[in-house]
């Protein structure tokens, strides 16, 4: 995976991510160098699904589902959002800049809890742990 999973600014970007396995349809990613909670902003393959887990605890950190144009459509993350820790989701509409925008009906992001249909759809990914390298 490139720096952002892409050919950026007209030049190749060094590989920052590598795949260490698959859980359901999701490639499990590990960061090569540095620290970040964000997985690539673009995918190398259309309709890709990526997930990463904390290297120390093996607990879920983030997943992204990408569209046919290799751009992110859905993100589920566990961490701090707007100053509050919790599990939340974002509809990104192909642009990670939409990350903090809440729609007029609250449909672009929200907190996620057990029992929510979106949680239940991805519960094995969210509840899963991964300790491999």
Short mmCIF file of N, CA, C and O in Angstrom, two decimals:
data_model
loop_
_atom_site.label_atom_id
_atom_site.label_comp_id
_atom_site.label_asym_id
_atom_site.label_seq_id
_atom_site.Cartn_x
_atom_site.Cartn_y
_atom_site.Cartn_z
N UNK A 1 0.84 -1.16 0.00
CA UNK A 1 0.00 0.00 0.00
C UNK A 1 0.89 1.23 0.00
O UNK A 1 1.86 1.27 0.75
N UNK A 2 0.55 2.20 -0.79
CA UNK A 2 1.32 3.43 -0.82
C UNK A 2 1.07 4.26 0.42
O UNK A 2 0.36 3.86 1.33
N UNK A 3 1.69 5.43 0.46
CA UNK A 3 1.56 6.31 1.60
C UNK A 3 0.12 6.57 1.95
O UNK A 3 -0.27 6.58 3.09
N UNK A 4 -0.69 6.80 0.93
CA UNK A 4 -2.13 6.95 1.13
C UNK A 4 -2.85 5.93 0.27
O UNK A 4 -3.99 6.10 -0.07
N UNK A 5 -2.12 4.89 -0.12
CA UNK A 5 -2.70 3.89 -0.99
C UNK A 5 -2.84 4.38 -2.41
O UNK A 5 -3.72 3.96 -3.13
N UNK A 6 -1.94 5.30 -2.85
CA UNK A 6 -2.15 5.95 -4.13
C UNK A 6 -0.83 6.37 -4.78
O UNK A 6 0.23 6.28 -4.19
N UNK A 7 -0.92 6.84 -6.00
CA UNK A 7 0.16 7.47 -6.74
C UNK A 7 -0.03 8.95 -6.49
O UNK A 7 -0.85 9.60 -7.12
N UNK A 8 0.66 9.51 -5.49
CA UNK A 8 0.37 10.86 -5.01
C UNK A 8 1.25 11.92 -5.66
O UNK A 8 2.44 11.71 -5.86
N UNK A 9 0.68 13.03 -5.96
CA UNK A 9 1.39 14.20 -6.49
C UNK A 9 2.27 13.85 -7.69
O UNK A 9 3.33 14.41 -7.87
N UNK A 10 1.83 12.89 -8.49
CA UNK A 10 2.58 12.54 -9.69
C UNK A 10 3.81 11.71 -9.45
O UNK A 10 4.61 11.48 -10.34
N UNK A 11 4.04 11.24 -8.22
CA UNK A 11 5.19 10.40 -7.93
C UNK A 11 4.78 9.24 -7.05
O UNK A 11 3.80 9.30 -6.33
N UNK A 12 5.56 8.19 -7.15
CA UNK A 12 5.28 7.03 -6.31
C UNK A 12 5.54 7.37 -4.85
O UNK A 12 6.50 8.03 -4.52
N UNK A 13 4.67 6.91 -4.00
CA UNK A 13 4.80 7.13 -2.56
C UNK A 13 5.25 5.81 -1.95
O UNK A 13 4.76 4.75 -2.33
N UNK A 14 6.20 5.88 -1.03
CA UNK A 14 6.70 4.66 -0.40
C UNK A 14 5.59 3.87 0.27
O UNK A 14 4.61 4.42 0.73
N UNK A 15 5.78 2.57 0.30
CA UNK A 15 4.77 1.71 0.92
C UNK A 15 4.73 1.93 2.42
O UNK A 15 5.73 1.76 3.10
N UNK A 16 3.58 2.31 2.94
CA UNK A 16 3.41 2.53 4.38
C UNK A 16 2.64 1.40 5.03
O UNK A 16 2.67 1.25 6.23
N UNK A 17 1.91 0.62 4.25
CA UNK A 17 1.05 -0.43 4.78
C UNK A 17 1.39 -1.76 4.12
O UNK A 17 1.83 -1.79 2.98
N UNK A 18 1.14 -2.84 4.83
CA UNK A 18 1.20 -4.17 4.22
C UNK A 18 0.04 -5.00 4.78
O UNK A 18 -0.42 -4.76 5.88
N UNK A 19 -0.40 -5.95 3.98
CA UNK A 19 -1.49 -6.83 4.37
C UNK A 19 -0.92 -8.03 5.12
O UNK A 19 0.06 -8.62 4.69
N UNK A 20 -1.54 -8.36 6.26
CA UNK A 20 -1.06 -9.48 7.08
C UNK A 20 -2.07 -10.61 7.17
O UNK A 20 -1.81 -11.62 7.82
N UNK A 21 -3.22 -10.45 6.55
CA UNK A 21 -4.23 -11.50 6.61
C UNK A 21 -5.55 -11.00 6.10
O UNK A 21 -5.68 -9.86 5.64
N UNK A 22 -6.53 -11.87 6.21
CA UNK A 22 -7.89 -11.54 5.77
C UNK A 22 -8.87 -12.05 6.82
O UNK A 22 -8.71 -13.16 7.33
N UNK A 23 -9.84 -11.22 7.16
CA UNK A 23 -10.95 -11.63 8.02
C UNK A 23 -12.22 -11.27 7.26
O UNK A 23 -12.42 -10.12 6.88
N UNK A 24 -13.01 -12.30 6.99
CA UNK A 24 -14.16 -12.17 6.09
C UNK A 24 -13.65 -11.58 4.78
O UNK A 24 -12.75 -12.13 4.20
N UNK A 25 -14.19 -10.47 4.31
CA UNK A 25 -13.74 -9.88 3.04
C UNK A 25 -12.75 -8.74 3.26
O UNK A 25 -12.39 -8.05 2.31
N UNK A 26 -12.29 -8.54 4.48
CA UNK A 26 -11.43 -7.41 4.81
C UNK A 26 -9.96 -7.82 4.84
O UNK A 26 -9.60 -8.79 5.50
N UNK A 27 -9.11 -7.04 4.16
CA UNK A 27 -7.68 -7.21 4.30
C UNK A 27 -7.26 -6.55 5.61
O UNK A 27 -7.63 -5.40 5.88
N UNK A 28 -6.48 -7.27 6.40
CA UNK A 28 -5.97 -6.73 7.67
C UNK A 28 -4.66 -6.03 7.36
O UNK A 28 -3.74 -6.64 6.83
N UNK A 29 -4.59 -4.74 7.69
CA UNK A 29 -3.42 -3.93 7.37
C UNK A 29 -2.57 -3.68 8.60
O UNK A 29 -3.07 -3.55 9.71
N UNK A 30 -1.26 -3.58 8.38
CA UNK A 30 -0.29 -3.17 9.39
C UNK A 30 0.52 -2.03 8.81
O UNK A 30 0.91 -2.05 7.64
N UNK A 31 0.79 -1.06 9.62
CA UNK A 31 1.61 0.08 9.23
C UNK A 31 3.08 -0.33 9.23
O UNK A 31 3.54 -0.96 10.18
N UNK A 32 3.80 0.00 8.17
CA UNK A 32 5.22 -0.35 8.09
C UNK A 32 6.07 0.51 9.01
O UNK A 32 6.93 0.02 9.72
N UNK A 33 5.87 1.82 8.95
CA UNK A 33 6.68 2.77 9.71
C UNK A 33 5.80 3.85 10.30
O UNK A 33 4.86 4.29 9.66
N UNK A 34 6.11 4.30 11.51
CA UNK A 34 5.38 5.40 12.13
C UNK A 34 4.13 4.93 12.83
O UNK A 34 3.91 3.75 13.04
N UNK A 35 3.32 5.91 13.20
CA UNK A 35 2.06 5.62 13.90
C UNK A 35 0.96 6.45 13.27
O UNK A 35 1.14 7.60 12.96
N UNK A 36 -0.17 5.83 13.09
CA UNK A 36 -1.37 6.52 12.62
C UNK A 36 -2.57 5.65 12.95
O UNK A 36 -2.44 4.44 13.08
N UNK A 37 -3.72 6.26 13.10
CA UNK A 37 -4.94 5.48 13.30
C UNK A 37 -5.72 5.38 12.01
O UNK A 37 -6.69 4.66 11.93
N UNK A 38 -5.31 6.11 10.99
CA UNK A 38 -6.05 6.17 9.74
C UNK A 38 -5.48 5.19 8.72
O UNK A 38 -4.29 5.14 8.49
N UNK A 39 -6.35 4.40 8.12
CA UNK A 39 -5.92 3.51 7.06
C UNK A 39 -6.00 4.27 5.74
O UNK A 39 -6.49 5.40 5.71
N UNK A 40 -5.49 3.73 4.63
CA UNK A 40 -5.37 4.52 3.39
C UNK A 40 -6.64 5.24 2.96
O UNK A 40 -7.75 4.73 3.11
N UNK A 41 -6.42 6.43 2.40
CA UNK A 41 -7.53 7.25 1.92
C UNK A 41 -8.05 6.78 0.57
O UNK A 41 -9.14 7.17 0.18
N UNK A 42 -7.27 5.97 -0.13
CA UNK A 42 -7.68 5.36 -1.38
C UNK A 42 -7.21 3.91 -1.35
O UNK A 42 -6.22 3.60 -0.70
N UNK A 43 -7.90 3.06 -2.09
CA UNK A 43 -7.50 1.65 -2.15
C UNK A 43 -6.84 1.37 -3.49
O UNK A 43 -7.01 2.12 -4.46
N UNK A 44 -6.09 0.27 -3.55
CA UNK A 44 -5.49 -0.14 -4.82
C UNK A 44 -6.48 -0.89 -5.69
O UNK A 44 -6.29 -0.98 -6.89
N UNK A 45 -7.53 -1.41 -5.10
CA UNK A 45 -8.51 -2.22 -5.84
C UNK A 45 -9.91 -1.63 -5.67
O UNK A 45 -10.25 -1.13 -4.61
N UNK A 46 -10.73 -1.70 -6.72
CA UNK A 46 -12.12 -1.26 -6.59
C UNK A 46 -12.85 -2.11 -5.54
O UNK A 46 -12.58 -3.30 -5.39
N UNK A 47 -13.74 -1.48 -4.80
CA UNK A 47 -14.59 -2.16 -3.81
C UNK A 47 -13.80 -2.89 -2.73
O UNK A 47 -14.27 -3.89 -2.18
N UNK A 48 -12.62 -2.39 -2.40
CA UNK A 48 -11.78 -3.01 -1.37
C UNK A 48 -12.38 -2.78 0.01
O UNK A 48 -13.20 -1.87 0.22
N UNK A 49 -11.95 -3.62 0.95
CA UNK A 49 -12.33 -3.48 2.36
C UNK A 49 -11.07 -3.69 3.18
O UNK A 49 -10.42 -4.73 3.06
N UNK A 50 -10.74 -2.69 4.01
CA UNK A 50 -9.54 -2.75 4.85
C UNK A 50 -9.92 -2.60 6.31
O UNK A 50 -10.85 -1.89 6.65
N UNK A 51 -9.14 -3.24 7.18
CA UNK A 51 -9.33 -3.12 8.62
C UNK A 51 -7.96 -3.11 9.28
O UNK A 51 -7.01 -3.70 8.75
N UNK A 52 -7.84 -2.42 10.41
CA UNK A 52 -6.62 -2.56 11.20
C UNK A 52 -6.98 -2.71 12.67
O UNK A 52 -8.02 -2.28 13.13
N UNK A 53 -6.06 -3.40 13.36
CA UNK A 53 -6.20 -3.70 14.77
C UNK A 53 -4.98 -3.17 15.50
O UNK A 53 -3.88 -3.11 14.94
N UNK A 54 -5.14 -2.76 16.74
CA UNK A 54 -4.04 -2.26 17.56
C UNK A 54 -2.96 -3.33 17.68
O UNK A 54 -3.25 -4.48 18.00
N UNK A 55 -1.72 -2.95 17.41
CA UNK A 55 -0.63 -3.93 17.44
C UNK A 55 -0.35 -4.46 18.84
O UNK A 55 0.10 -5.58 19.00
N UNK A 56 -0.60 -3.66 19.87
CA UNK A 56 -0.34 -4.08 21.25
C UNK A 56 -1.45 -4.99 21.78
O UNK A 56 -1.17 -6.04 22.35
N UNK A 57 -2.69 -4.59 21.62
CA UNK A 57 -3.82 -5.31 22.22
C UNK A 57 -4.54 -6.24 21.25
O UNK A 57 -5.27 -7.12 21.68
N UNK A 58 -4.37 -6.00 19.96
CA UNK A 58 -5.09 -6.78 18.96
C UNK A 58 -6.53 -6.35 18.77
O UNK A 58 -7.27 -6.93 17.99
N UNK A 59 -6.95 -5.28 19.46
CA UNK A 59 -8.34 -4.82 19.38
C UNK A 59 -8.58 -3.99 18.12
O UNK A 59 -7.70 -3.30 17.63
N UNK A 60 -9.83 -4.01 17.68
CA UNK A 60 -10.28 -3.25 16.51
C UNK A 60 -9.97 -1.77 16.65
O UNK A 60 -10.18 -1.18 17.70
N UNK A 61 -9.47 -1.16 15.55
CA UNK A 61 -9.26 0.28 15.50
C UNK A 61 -10.14 0.93 14.43
O UNK A 61 -10.85 1.88 14.72
N UNK A 62 -10.06 0.43 13.19
CA UNK A 62 -10.78 1.10 12.11
C UNK A 62 -11.00 0.14 10.94
O UNK A 62 -10.17 -0.71 10.68
N UNK A 63 -12.13 0.34 10.25
CA UNK A 63 -12.34 -0.32 8.97
C UNK A 63 -12.82 0.71 7.97
O UNK A 63 -13.42 1.72 8.35
N UNK A 64 -12.52 0.46 6.71
CA UNK A 64 -13.03 1.30 5.62
C UNK A 64 -13.49 0.40 4.49
O UNK A 64 -12.85 -0.59 4.17
N UNK A 65 -14.61 0.80 3.88
CA UNK A 65 -15.15 0.14 2.71
C UNK A 65 -15.07 1.15 1.57
O UNK A 65 -15.51 2.29 1.71
N UNK A 66 -14.48 0.73 0.46
CA UNK A 66 -14.22 1.62 -0.67
C UNK A 66 -15.17 1.31 -1.82
O UNK A 66 -15.70 0.21 -1.93
N UNK A 67 -15.37 2.29 -2.70
CA UNK A 67 -16.28 2.12 -3.84
C UNK A 67 -15.52 1.64 -5.08
O UNK A 67 -14.32 1.37 -5.02
N UNK A 68 -16.23 1.56 -6.20
CA UNK A 68 -15.63 1.09 -7.45
C UNK A 68 -14.54 2.02 -7.96
O UNK A 68 -13.70 1.62 -8.76
N UNK A 69 -14.53 3.27 -7.52
CA UNK A 69 -13.50 4.23 -7.91
C UNK A 69 -12.33 4.25 -6.93
O UNK A 69 -11.50 5.16 -6.97
N UNK A 70 -12.31 3.29 -5.98
CA UNK A 70 -11.25 3.13 -4.99
C UNK A 70 -11.25 4.21 -3.92
O UNK A 70 -10.25 4.46 -3.26
N UNK A 71 -12.38 4.87 -3.76
CA UNK A 71 -12.50 5.94 -2.77
C UNK A 71 -13.36 5.46 -1.60
O UNK A 71 -14.26 4.64 -1.78
N UNK A 72 -13.11 5.97 -0.39
CA UNK A 72 -13.82 5.48 0.79
C UNK A 72 -15.29 5.91 0.84
O UNK A 72 -15.61 7.06 0.60
N UNK A 73 -16.13 4.95 1.15
CA UNK A 73 -17.56 5.20 1.29
C UNK A 73 -18.00 5.12 2.75
O UNK A 73 -18.82 5.90 3.19
N UNK A 74 -17.48 4.15 3.48
CA UNK A 74 -17.88 3.92 4.86
C UNK A 74 -16.64 3.74 5.71
O UNK A 74 -15.69 3.09 5.31
N UNK A 75 -16.68 4.34 6.90
CA UNK A 75 -15.61 4.16 7.88
C UNK A 75 -16.26 3.89 9.22
O UNK A 75 -17.21 4.55 9.60
N UNK A 76 -15.74 2.88 9.92
CA UNK A 76 -16.13 2.62 11.30
C UNK A 76 -14.85 2.67 12.10
O UNK A 76 -13.85 2.04 11.74
N UNK A 77 -14.84 3.46 13.18
CA UNK A 77 -13.62 3.64 13.96
C UNK A 77 -13.92 3.61 15.45
O UNK A 77 -15.00 4.01 15.88
N UNK A 78 -12.95 3.12 16.19
CA UNK A 78 -13.05 3.13 17.65
C UNK A 78 -11.97 4.08 18.14
O UNK A 78 -10.79 3.89 17.87
N UNK A 79 -12.39 5.11 18.83
CA UNK A 79 -11.44 6.11 19.31
C UNK A 79 -12.15 7.40 19.64
O UNK A 79 -13.37 7.42 19.82
N UNK A 80 -11.40 8.47 19.71
CA UNK A 80 -11.95 9.77 20.08
C UNK A 80 -12.49 10.49 18.85
O UNK A 80 -11.79 10.62 17.85
N UNK A 81 -13.73 10.94 18.95
CA UNK A 81 -14.34 11.74 17.89
C UNK A 81 -15.07 12.89 18.56
O UNK A 81 -15.87 12.67 19.47
N UNK A 82 -14.75 14.09 18.15
CA UNK A 82 -15.33 15.30 18.73
C UNK A 82 -15.20 15.30 20.25
O UNK A 82 -16.12 15.64 20.98
N UNK A 83 -14.02 14.84 20.72
CA UNK A 83 -13.70 14.88 22.14
C UNK A 83 -14.30 13.76 22.98
O UNK A 83 -14.13 13.74 24.19
N UNK A 84 -15.01 12.84 22.35
CA UNK A 84 -15.65 11.74 23.07
C UNK A 84 -15.12 10.42 22.54
O UNK A 84 -15.05 10.21 21.33
N UNK A 85 -14.74 9.51 23.47
CA UNK A 85 -14.28 8.19 23.06
C UNK A 85 -15.46 7.29 22.80
O UNK A 85 -16.42 7.28 23.56
N UNK A 86 -15.38 6.52 21.70
CA UNK A 86 -16.44 5.57 21.41
C UNK A 86 -16.32 5.00 20.02
O UNK A 86 -15.44 5.37 19.24
N UNK A 87 -17.22 4.12 19.70
CA UNK A 87 -17.31 3.52 18.38
C UNK A 87 -18.26 4.37 17.54
O UNK A 87 -19.37 4.66 17.97
N UNK A 88 -17.81 4.76 16.36
CA UNK A 88 -18.64 5.62 15.51
C UNK A 88 -18.43 5.27 14.04
O UNK A 88 -17.47 4.60 13.69
N UNK A 89 -19.35 5.73 13.22
CA UNK A 89 -19.25 5.49 11.78
C UNK A 89 -19.39 6.81 11.02
O UNK A 89 -19.93 7.78 11.53
N UNK A 90 -18.86 6.80 9.81
CA UNK A 90 -18.94 7.94 8.90
C UNK A 90 -19.31 7.45 7.51
O UNK A 90 -18.75 6.47 7.05
N UNK A 91 -20.22 8.13 6.85
CA UNK A 91 -20.41 7.96 5.42
C UNK A 91 -19.51 9.01 4.77
O UNK A 91 -19.70 10.21 5.00
N UNK A 92 -18.53 8.58 4.00
CA UNK A 92 -17.52 9.50 3.47
C UNK A 92 -17.81 9.97 2.06
O UNK A 92 -17.17 10.90 1.59
N UNK A 93 -18.73 9.35 1.38
CA UNK A 93 -19.13 9.78 0.04
C UNK A 93 -17.93 9.93 -0.88
O UNK A 93 -17.88 10.85 -1.69
N UNK A 94 -16.92 9.08 -0.73
CA UNK A 94 -15.75 9.12 -1.59
C UNK A 94 -14.73 10.17 -1.24
O UNK A 94 -13.80 10.41 -1.98
N UNK A 95 -14.87 10.81 -0.08
CA UNK A 95 -13.96 11.90 0.29
C UNK A 95 -13.76 11.91 1.80
O UNK A 95 -14.70 12.18 2.54
N UNK A 96 -12.52 11.64 2.26
CA UNK A 96 -12.28 11.62 3.70
C UNK A 96 -12.44 12.99 4.33
O UNK A 96 -12.54 13.11 5.54
N UNK A 97 -12.50 14.05 3.52
CA UNK A 97 -12.75 15.39 4.07
C UNK A 97 -14.14 15.47 4.70
O UNK A 97 -14.41 16.34 5.52
N UNK A 98 -15.04 14.55 4.34
CA UNK A 98 -16.38 14.52 4.92
C UNK A 98 -16.38 13.92 6.32
O UNK A 98 -17.43 13.79 6.93
N UNK A 99 -15.22 13.58 6.83
CA UNK A 99 -15.08 12.86 8.10
C UNK A 99 -15.80 13.54 9.26
O UNK A 99 -16.38 12.88 10.10
N UNK A 100 -15.79 14.85 9.34
CA UNK A 100 -16.38 15.54 10.49
C UNK A 100 -17.68 16.26 10.16
O UNK A 100 -18.18 17.01 10.96
N UNK A 101 -18.22 16.01 8.99
CA UNK A 101 -19.45 16.68 8.60
C UNK A 101 -20.64 15.83 9.01
O UNK A 101 -20.72 14.66 8.66
N UNK A 102 -21.56 16.40 9.74
CA UNK A 102 -22.79 15.69 10.07
C UNK A 102 -23.90 16.28 9.23
O UNK A 102 -24.08 17.49 9.17
N UNK A 103 -24.61 15.42 8.54
CA UNK A 103 -25.70 15.87 7.68
C UNK A 103 -26.83 16.48 8.47
O UNK A 103 -26.91 16.35 9.70
N UNK A 104 -27.72 17.14 7.76
CA UNK A 104 -28.83 17.83 8.43
C UNK A 104 -29.71 16.86 9.21
O UNK A 104 -30.32 17.23 10.19
N UNK A 105 -29.76 15.61 8.78
CA UNK A 105 -30.55 14.60 9.49
C UNK A 105 -29.65 13.69 10.33
O UNK A 105 -30.09 12.66 10.81
N UNK A 106 -28.38 14.07 10.48
CA UNK A 106 -27.46 13.25 11.25
C UNK A 106 -27.08 11.95 10.56
O UNK A 106 -26.77 10.97 11.21
N UNK A 107 -27.11 11.94 9.23
CA UNK A 107 -26.87 10.70 8.50
C UNK A 107 -25.44 10.51 8.03
O UNK A 107 -25.12 9.46 7.51
N UNK A 108 -24.56 11.49 8.16
CA UNK A 108 -23.19 11.33 7.68
C UNK A 108 -22.26 10.75 8.73
O UNK A 108 -21.18 10.27 8.41
N UNK A 109 -22.61 10.82 10.00
CA UNK A 109 -21.87 10.13 11.05
C UNK A 109 -22.75 9.97 12.27
O UNK A 109 -23.70 10.72 12.46
N UNK A 110 -22.42 8.99 13.10
CA UNK A 110 -23.15 8.79 14.33
C UNK A 110 -22.38 7.79 15.19
O UNK A 110 -21.48 7.11 14.71
N UNK A 111 -22.78 7.69 16.43
CA UNK A 111 -22.22 6.70 17.34
C UNK A 111 -22.79 5.34 16.98
O UNK A 111 -23.89 5.25 16.45
N UNK A 112 -22.03 4.29 17.27
CA UNK A 112 -22.44 2.94 16.91
C UNK A 112 -22.46 2.07 18.16
O UNK A 112 -21.54 2.12 18.97
N UNK A 113 -23.52 1.30 18.31
CA UNK A 113 -23.72 0.47 19.50
C UNK A 113 -24.16 -0.93 19.10
O UNK A 113 -24.74 -1.12 18.03
N UNK A 114 -23.91 -1.90 19.99
CA UNK A 114 -24.41 -3.25 19.76
C UNK A 114 -25.91 -3.17 19.53
O UNK A 114 -26.61 -2.40 20.18
N UNK A 115 -26.38 -3.95 18.58
CA UNK A 115 -27.80 -3.95 18.24
C UNK A 115 -28.12 -3.09 17.03
O UNK A 115 -29.10 -3.35 16.34
N UNK A 116 -27.30 -2.06 16.75
CA UNK A 116 -27.50 -1.27 15.54
C UNK A 116 -27.27 -2.17 14.32
O UNK A 116 -26.35 -3.00 14.34
N UNK A 117 -28.07 -2.02 13.26
CA UNK A 117 -27.89 -2.87 12.08
C UNK A 117 -26.47 -2.82 11.50
O UNK A 117 -25.93 -3.85 11.10
N UNK A 118 -25.85 -1.65 11.48
CA UNK A 118 -24.50 -1.52 10.95
C UNK A 118 -23.49 -2.27 11.83
O UNK A 118 -22.59 -2.93 11.34
N UNK A 119 -23.69 -2.18 13.14
CA UNK A 119 -22.83 -2.90 14.07
C UNK A 119 -22.97 -4.40 13.84
O UNK A 119 -21.98 -5.14 13.77
N UNK A 120 -24.19 -4.86 13.74
CA UNK A 120 -24.43 -6.30 13.56
C UNK A 120 -23.86 -6.80 12.24
O UNK A 120 -23.38 -7.93 12.16
N UNK A 121 -23.92 -5.98 11.20
CA UNK A 121 -23.36 -6.37 9.90
C UNK A 121 -21.86 -6.63 10.00
O UNK A 121 -21.33 -7.55 9.38
N UNK A 122 -21.14 -5.81 10.79
CA UNK A 122 -19.68 -5.91 10.89
C UNK A 122 -19.21 -6.37 12.26
O UNK A 122 -18.04 -6.19 12.61
N UNK A 123 -20.07 -7.00 13.05
CA UNK A 123 -19.71 -7.33 14.42
C UNK A 123 -18.51 -8.28 14.53
O UNK A 123 -17.72 -8.16 15.45
N UNK A 124 -18.35 -9.22 13.60
CA UNK A 124 -17.19 -10.12 13.70
C UNK A 124 -15.89 -9.38 13.45
O UNK A 124 -14.85 -9.75 14.00
N UNK A 125 -15.93 -8.33 12.66
CA UNK A 125 -14.73 -7.51 12.42
C UNK A 125 -14.47 -6.64 13.65
O UNK A 125 -13.34 -6.56 14.14
N UNK A 126 -15.51 -5.99 14.16
CA UNK A 126 -15.37 -5.08 15.30
C UNK A 126 -14.99 -5.84 16.57
O UNK A 126 -14.14 -5.39 17.35
N UNK A 127 -15.59 -6.98 16.80
CA UNK A 127 -15.32 -7.76 18.01
C UNK A 127 -14.07 -8.62 17.88
O UNK A 127 -13.57 -9.13 18.87
N UNK A 128 -13.57 -8.77 16.65
CA UNK A 128 -12.40 -9.62 16.40
C UNK A 128 -11.13 -9.02 16.97
O UNK A 128 -11.06 -7.84 17.32
N UNK A 129 -10.13 -9.86 17.10
CA UNK A 129 -8.80 -9.43 17.53
C UNK A 129 -7.79 -10.03 16.59
O UNK A 129 -8.00 -11.11 16.05
N UNK A 130 -6.69 -9.32 16.40
CA UNK A 130 -5.64 -9.83 15.54
C UNK A 130 -4.30 -9.49 16.15
O UNK A 130 -4.00 -8.33 16.41
N UNK A 131 -3.49 -10.51 16.41
CA UNK A 131 -2.16 -10.32 17.00
C UNK A 131 -1.04 -10.73 16.05
O UNK A 131 0.11 -10.70 16.45
N UNK A 132 -1.34 -11.12 14.84
CA UNK A 132 -0.31 -11.56 13.89
C UNK A 132 0.54 -10.40 13.40
O UNK A 132 0.24 -9.24 13.61
N UNK A 133 1.61 -10.73 12.76
CA UNK A 133 2.50 -9.71 12.18
C UNK A 133 2.30 -9.72 10.72
O UNK A 133 2.74 -9.72 9.81
#
